[in-house]
XYZ file of C-alpha atoms in Angstrom:
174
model
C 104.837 73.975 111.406
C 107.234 71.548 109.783
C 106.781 69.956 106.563
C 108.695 66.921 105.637
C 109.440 66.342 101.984
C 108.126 62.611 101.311
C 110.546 60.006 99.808
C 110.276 59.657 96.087
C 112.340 56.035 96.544
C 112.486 53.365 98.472
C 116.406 54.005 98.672
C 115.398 57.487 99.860
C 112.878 56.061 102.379
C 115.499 54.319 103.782
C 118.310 56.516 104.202
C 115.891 59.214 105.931
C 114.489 56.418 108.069
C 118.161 55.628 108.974
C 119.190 59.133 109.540
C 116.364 59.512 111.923
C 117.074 56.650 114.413
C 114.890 54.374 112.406
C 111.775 56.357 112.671
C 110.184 57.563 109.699
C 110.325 61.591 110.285
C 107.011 62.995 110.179
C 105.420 66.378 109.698
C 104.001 68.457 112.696
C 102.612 71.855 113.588
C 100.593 73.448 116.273
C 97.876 76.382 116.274
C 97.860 79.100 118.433
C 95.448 82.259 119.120
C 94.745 84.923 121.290
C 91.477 87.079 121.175
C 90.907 90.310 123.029
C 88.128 91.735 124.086
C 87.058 95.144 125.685
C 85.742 94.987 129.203
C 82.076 95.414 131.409
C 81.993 98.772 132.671
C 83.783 98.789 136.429
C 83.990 95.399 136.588
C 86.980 94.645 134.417
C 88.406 96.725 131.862
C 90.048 93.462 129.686
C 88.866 89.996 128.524
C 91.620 87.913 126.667
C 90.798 84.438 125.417
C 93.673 82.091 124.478
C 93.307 78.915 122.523
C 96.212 76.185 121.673
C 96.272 72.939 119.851
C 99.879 70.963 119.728
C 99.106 67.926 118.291
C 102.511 66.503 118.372
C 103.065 66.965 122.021
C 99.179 65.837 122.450
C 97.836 68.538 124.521
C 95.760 71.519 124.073
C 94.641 74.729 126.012
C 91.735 76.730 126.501
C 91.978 80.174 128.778
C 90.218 83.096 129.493
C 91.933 86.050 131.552
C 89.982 89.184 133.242
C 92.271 92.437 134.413
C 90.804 95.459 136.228
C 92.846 98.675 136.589
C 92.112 101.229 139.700
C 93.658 104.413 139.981
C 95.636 105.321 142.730
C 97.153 108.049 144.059
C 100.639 108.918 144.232
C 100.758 105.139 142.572
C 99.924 105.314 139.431
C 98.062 102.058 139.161
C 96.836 98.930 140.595
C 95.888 95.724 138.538
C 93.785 92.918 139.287
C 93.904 89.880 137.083
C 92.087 85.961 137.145
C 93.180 83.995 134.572
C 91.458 80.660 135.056
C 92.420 77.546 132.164
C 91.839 73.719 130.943
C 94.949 72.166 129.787
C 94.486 68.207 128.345
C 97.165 66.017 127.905
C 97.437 62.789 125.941
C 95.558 61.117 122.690
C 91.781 61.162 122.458
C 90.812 56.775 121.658
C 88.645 56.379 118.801
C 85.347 56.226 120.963
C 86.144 59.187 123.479
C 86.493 57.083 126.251
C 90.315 57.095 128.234
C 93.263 58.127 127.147
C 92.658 62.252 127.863
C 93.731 63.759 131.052
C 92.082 67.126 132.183
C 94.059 69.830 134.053
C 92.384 72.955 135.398
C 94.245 76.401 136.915
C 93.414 78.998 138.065
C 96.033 81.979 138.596
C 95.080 85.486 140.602
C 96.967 88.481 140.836
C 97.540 91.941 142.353
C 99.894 94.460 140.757
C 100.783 97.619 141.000
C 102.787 99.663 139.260
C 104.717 102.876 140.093
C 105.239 105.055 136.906
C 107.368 107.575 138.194
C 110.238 104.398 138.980
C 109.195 102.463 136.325
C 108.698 99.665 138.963
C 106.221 97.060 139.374
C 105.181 94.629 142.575
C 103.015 91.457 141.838
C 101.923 88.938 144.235
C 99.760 86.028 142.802
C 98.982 82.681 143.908
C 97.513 79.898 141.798
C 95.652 76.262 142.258
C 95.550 73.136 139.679
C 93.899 69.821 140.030
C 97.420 68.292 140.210
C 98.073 70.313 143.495
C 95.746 70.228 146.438
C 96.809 74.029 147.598
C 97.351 77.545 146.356
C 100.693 78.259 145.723
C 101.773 81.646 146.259
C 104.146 84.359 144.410
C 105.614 87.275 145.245
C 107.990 89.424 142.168
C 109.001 92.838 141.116
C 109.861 94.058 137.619
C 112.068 97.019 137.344
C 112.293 98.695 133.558
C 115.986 99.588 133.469
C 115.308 102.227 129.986
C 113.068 102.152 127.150
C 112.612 98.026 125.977
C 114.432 96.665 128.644
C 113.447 95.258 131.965
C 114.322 92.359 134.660
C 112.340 90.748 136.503
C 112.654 88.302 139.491
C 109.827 86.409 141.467
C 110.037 83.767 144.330
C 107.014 81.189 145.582
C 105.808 78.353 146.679
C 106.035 74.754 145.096
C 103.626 71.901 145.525
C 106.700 69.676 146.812
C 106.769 72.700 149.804
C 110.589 73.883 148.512
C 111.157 77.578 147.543
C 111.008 78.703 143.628
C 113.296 81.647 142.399
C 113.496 83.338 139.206
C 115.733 86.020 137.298
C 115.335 86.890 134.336
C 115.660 90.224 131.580
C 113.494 90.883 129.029
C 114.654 93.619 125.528
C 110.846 94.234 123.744
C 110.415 96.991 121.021
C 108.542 97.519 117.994
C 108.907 98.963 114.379
């Protein structure tokens, strides 16, 4: 969230409109929240629901994700997750008519993890109503020691070229 102070002149008015390109600066903020749920028996053993609202970039986000776990031996453990959401971009008119566009995905995922490494193999693919075809993913994620990780992933693109990713990740907790 960001709060901007309002002018108490019209001097100050001014000078903040001029510092600012000759925009007025106005405040902003976004909400943001994540619910999670147990699962349904064998079917899936997680339900997360996601909501976001970012009214300065006009867009918002509703999601739901499902993950299954199955045992495996000499594995560890396989994962199964659908995460299927509506994304809509641009300002609502007065009336509700125009002005809104509607985006739904729809990611799916397979990974499995072997503990004993500390190494994990996902392959995914995912479809939007801005492409006409799944585009597929294939990554690994290797925990280096306790926090850190890296991570690197290569697919598909609607435009048909080849996406590639490396990154590291440091996560703890106190």
């Amino acid at each position: 969230m960001t709060v901007v102070r309002q002018p108490a002149t019209m001097s100050d008015f001014l000078a903040k409109k001029a510092a600012n390109g000759g925009t007025v600066p106005q405040s902003s903020g976004n909400v943001w929240a994540v619910a999670t749920a147990p699962g349904a028996g064998i079917i899936w053993d997680k339900a997360v629901l996601e909501a976001r609202v970012d009214p300065g970039a006009e867009s918002s986000k509703i999601g739901t994700s499902l993950t299954g776990s199955v045992p495996l031996p000499n594995v560890h453990s396989l994962a199964l997750q659908i995460d299927c959401n509506v994304l809509q971009q641009g300002k609502v008119s007065r009336f509700g008519i125009g002005g809104q566009v509607s985006n739904y995905e729809t990611h799916q995922s397979a990974k499995v993890t072997i503990e004993k490494i500390g190494t994990s193999f996902v392959v995914g693919q995912i479809m939007s109503t801005t492409d006409d075809k799944w585009l597929r993913t294939f990554g690994a994620e290797q925990k280096l020691f306790e926090g850190v990780t890296i991570a690197s992933s290569i697919g598909e693109t609607a435009q048909g070229t080849t996406s590639m990713s490396l990154t590291a990740g440091f996560k703890t907790s106190w």
